[in-house]
Structure formats: structure tokens, C-alpha cells
Amino acid sequence: MVHHNDPDHAAVPQDPLNPTDVPAAQPSPPTHFRPFRREQECVVVARTMRYLEHSGFYSGAMDVDEAHARLSALPSGTFLIRDSTQIDVFFTLSYQSAEGPTSVRVLLGDEGFALDGSRHVFPCLFALLAFYISSSKRSLRRPYRGNSPQTLQELSRRAVVRTYGRDSLETLPVSTNVRDYLQLYPFSI
């Protein structure tokens, strides 16, 4: 091994065929995510991540204590989605309940997304959220998008999706740039 501060070894050429001179392969960075079981699962998670990144309420790698601290002073029903710290779970829903901040694992199975302990399964995470927002229990009411104001573009996108519906976005008489922007997050949540 060459040490840059060692003049005796600085001029010694390394033999790439000699394994003692080749640096060991660096291990992959650790991750808490399990490997994907199927290609379709990878596609679903990648698509969900793209939408989450444009949702405004995705908090990424936030631990439970930080999520609960952010939600504790907010009205009941305020929620966010964050990365799960469980090795076999991708996302966690954290929300302010009447009893205080609560977190529930969002499970991904062969048929779609479900909250841990629930029998309701949905083809996408946003259908799951819409169901619990519109349910009679009203466990979820509004996403937590932080303290910074939302842009007029973000507010307009959600209003357009709410008015015309996700399935009608392709037929709207708008420019390609506007259509592409609408498709980045085609949900009214």
C-alpha cells in the first residue's frame, strides 16, 4: 500500500496483477431496505418514490422521534410519509391522532399497499391515503408539508387534478411542459 507521506514507498510501482497491491472492494453502503422480491415490486416503489418527492409531505429518512416531535403541536389528522426504519418495510405513515403522534408501517405486498393491521389493500400509496382521508373516522385530514409556503404552481397542480381527475390529465388542452408538470404528482392530496 502506498502512503503519500512515506517517501520510501512513493516511487514503488504497483503491480495490478498482485492482489496485495489491489485495494479491497469497498462494501456497499448499509441500507435498511431488503432486496426487492420481484421486478414489479421495484417498479412500484420507484414510481411511488417519484411521486412522493413531489408531494411535499414526504420526509425521507426521519426517525420516529423526530416525526412525532414535528406532529405533536399540529391539529389532529395531520400526517406525513417517511422512510421506515424496519428492514422489511419501505414507508411509515406518521400522523397526529387524538391521543398524540402515532406511526404505522405501510406494508407492500403482492396486491399493493396496506397499513399494518388493516385488511384494506390499495394499488398505490396515494389511493391508501385518499381512502383514510375520506373515511368516516377521518384519521387523516391534511398532509404536513413543513412551515414554508407552497408555491402557486404546487397549489395549482393539486387544484387541476382535483377538478379534472388524474385520468383526464392527458386530454387537457395544455402545453407539454404543463402536462409533464401535472404528471409529476397527479394527486390532489
PDB file of C-alpha atoms in Angstrom, residues 68-140:
ATOM      1  CA  HIS A  68     -43.609  12.722  16.404  1.00  0.00           C
ATOM      2  CA  ALA A  69     -41.933  15.953  17.565  1.00  0.00           C
ATOM      3  CA  ARG A  70     -42.936  17.700  14.306  1.00  0.00           C
ATOM      4  CA  LEU A  71     -46.508  16.474  14.510  1.00  0.00           C
ATOM      5  CA  SER A  72     -47.103  16.919  18.248  1.00  0.00           C
ATOM      6  CA  ALA A  73     -48.262  20.552  18.106  1.00  0.00           C
ATOM      7  CA  LEU A  74     -50.267  20.174  14.885  1.00  0.00           C
ATOM      8  CA  PRO A  75     -54.018  19.549  14.536  1.00  0.00           C
ATOM      9  CA  SER A  76     -55.379  16.024  14.711  1.00  0.00           C
ATOM     10  CA  GLY A  77     -55.264  14.300  11.327  1.00  0.00           C
ATOM     11  CA  THR A  78     -52.051  15.975  10.127  1.00  0.00           C
ATOM     12  CA  PHE A  79     -49.769  13.360   8.538  1.00  0.00           C
ATOM     13  CA  LEU A  80     -46.510  12.740   6.722  1.00  0.00           C
ATOM     14  CA  ILE A  81     -44.842   9.814   4.994  1.00  0.00           C
ATOM     15  CA  ARG A  82     -41.273   8.895   5.907  1.00  0.00           C
ATOM     16  CA  ASP A  83     -38.821   6.078   5.264  1.00  0.00           C
ATOM     17  CA  SER A  84     -39.340   3.192   7.621  1.00  0.00           C
ATOM     18  CA  THR A  85     -36.534   2.126   9.917  1.00  0.00           C
ATOM     19  CA  GLN A  86     -37.773  -1.507   9.709  1.00  0.00           C
ATOM     20  CA  ILE A  87     -35.644  -3.698   7.466  1.00  0.00           C
ATOM     21  CA  ASP A  88     -38.634  -5.224   5.654  1.00  0.00           C
ATOM     22  CA  VAL A  89     -40.772  -2.080   5.274  1.00  0.00           C
ATOM     23  CA  PHE A  90     -40.263   0.814   2.854  1.00  0.00           C
ATOM     24  CA  PHE A  91     -42.524   3.541   4.286  1.00  0.00           C
ATOM     25  CA  THR A  92     -44.171   4.632   7.524  1.00  0.00           C
ATOM     26  CA  LEU A  93     -47.205   6.858   7.922  1.00  0.00           C
ATOM     27  CA  SER A  94     -46.863   9.189  10.914  1.00  0.00           C
ATOM     28  CA  TYR A  95     -49.889  11.219  11.951  1.00  0.00           C
ATOM     29  CA  GLN A  96     -51.334  13.231  14.792  1.00  0.00           C
ATOM     30  CA  SER A  97     -54.187  11.272  16.364  1.00  0.00           C
ATOM     31  CA  ALA A  98     -56.498  12.391  19.156  1.00  0.00           C
ATOM     32  CA  GLU A  99     -54.175  10.571  21.570  1.00  0.00           C
ATOM     33  CA  GLY A 100     -50.996  12.119  20.159  1.00  0.00           C
ATOM     34  CA  PRO A 101     -48.485  11.312  17.422  1.00  0.00           C
ATOM     35  CA  THR A 102     -48.763   7.791  16.004  1.00  0.00           C
ATOM     36  CA  SER A 103     -46.771   5.870  13.408  1.00  0.00           C
ATOM     37  CA  VAL A 104     -47.971   2.929  11.345  1.00  0.00           C
ATOM     38  CA  ARG A 105     -45.956   0.829   8.918  1.00  0.00           C
ATOM     39  CA  VAL A 106     -47.089   0.898   5.303  1.00  0.00           C
ATOM     40  CA  LEU A 107     -46.732  -2.658   4.027  1.00  0.00           C
ATOM     41  CA  LEU A 108     -46.209  -3.557   0.384  1.00  0.00           C
ATOM     42  CA  GLY A 109     -47.497  -6.963  -0.590  1.00  0.00           C
ATOM     43  CA  ASP A 110     -48.293  -8.744  -3.815  1.00  0.00           C
ATOM     44  CA  GLU A 111     -51.619  -6.927  -4.122  1.00  0.00           C
ATOM     45  CA  GLY A 112     -50.492  -3.448  -3.100  1.00  0.00           C
ATOM     46  CA  PHE A 113     -50.117  -1.155  -0.108  1.00  0.00           C
ATOM     47  CA  ALA A 114     -51.793  -1.628   3.280  1.00  0.00           C
ATOM     48  CA  LEU A 115     -51.359  -0.224   6.746  1.00  0.00           C
ATOM     49  CA  ASP A 116     -50.015  -2.722   9.244  1.00  0.00           C
ATOM     50  CA  GLY A 117     -53.004  -4.392  10.875  1.00  0.00           C
ATOM     51  CA  SER A 118     -55.521  -3.327   8.206  1.00  0.00           C
ATOM     52  CA  ARG A 119     -57.353  -5.576   5.784  1.00  0.00           C
ATOM     53  CA  HIS A 120     -57.707  -2.774   3.188  1.00  0.00           C
ATOM     54  CA  VAL A 121     -55.214  -3.071   0.300  1.00  0.00           C
ATOM     55  CA  PHE A 122     -54.657  -0.409  -2.368  1.00  0.00           C
ATOM     56  CA  PRO A 123     -52.838  -0.461  -5.721  1.00  0.00           C
ATOM     57  CA  CYS A 124     -50.876   2.678  -4.816  1.00  0.00           C
ATOM     58  CA  LEU A 125     -49.865   4.554  -1.675  1.00  0.00           C
ATOM     59  CA  PHE A 126     -51.899   7.608  -2.681  1.00  0.00           C
ATOM     60  CA  ALA A 127     -55.106   5.559  -3.007  1.00  0.00           C
ATOM     61  CA  LEU A 128     -54.438   4.334   0.535  1.00  0.00           C
ATOM     62  CA  LEU A 129     -54.038   7.912   1.783  1.00  0.00           C
ATOM     63  CA  ALA A 130     -57.157   9.081  -0.093  1.00  0.00           C
ATOM     64  CA  PHE A 131     -59.174   6.266   1.499  1.00  0.00           C
ATOM     65  CA  TYR A 132     -58.139   7.222   5.034  1.00  0.00           C
ATOM     66  CA  ILE A 133     -58.625  10.930   4.325  1.00  0.00           C
ATOM     67  CA  SER A 134     -62.188  10.316   3.127  1.00  0.00           C
ATOM     68  CA  SER A 135     -63.102   7.612   5.681  1.00  0.00           C
ATOM     69  CA  SER A 136     -65.770   8.305   8.278  1.00  0.00           C
ATOM     70  CA  LYS A 137     -63.167   8.069  11.068  1.00  0.00           C
ATOM     71  CA  ARG A 138     -61.188  10.923   9.458  1.00  0.00           C
ATOM     72  CA  SER A 139     -57.903   9.630  10.896  1.00  0.00           C
ATOM     73  CA  LEU A 140     -56.077  11.625   8.234  1.00  0.00           C
TER      74      LEU A 140
END
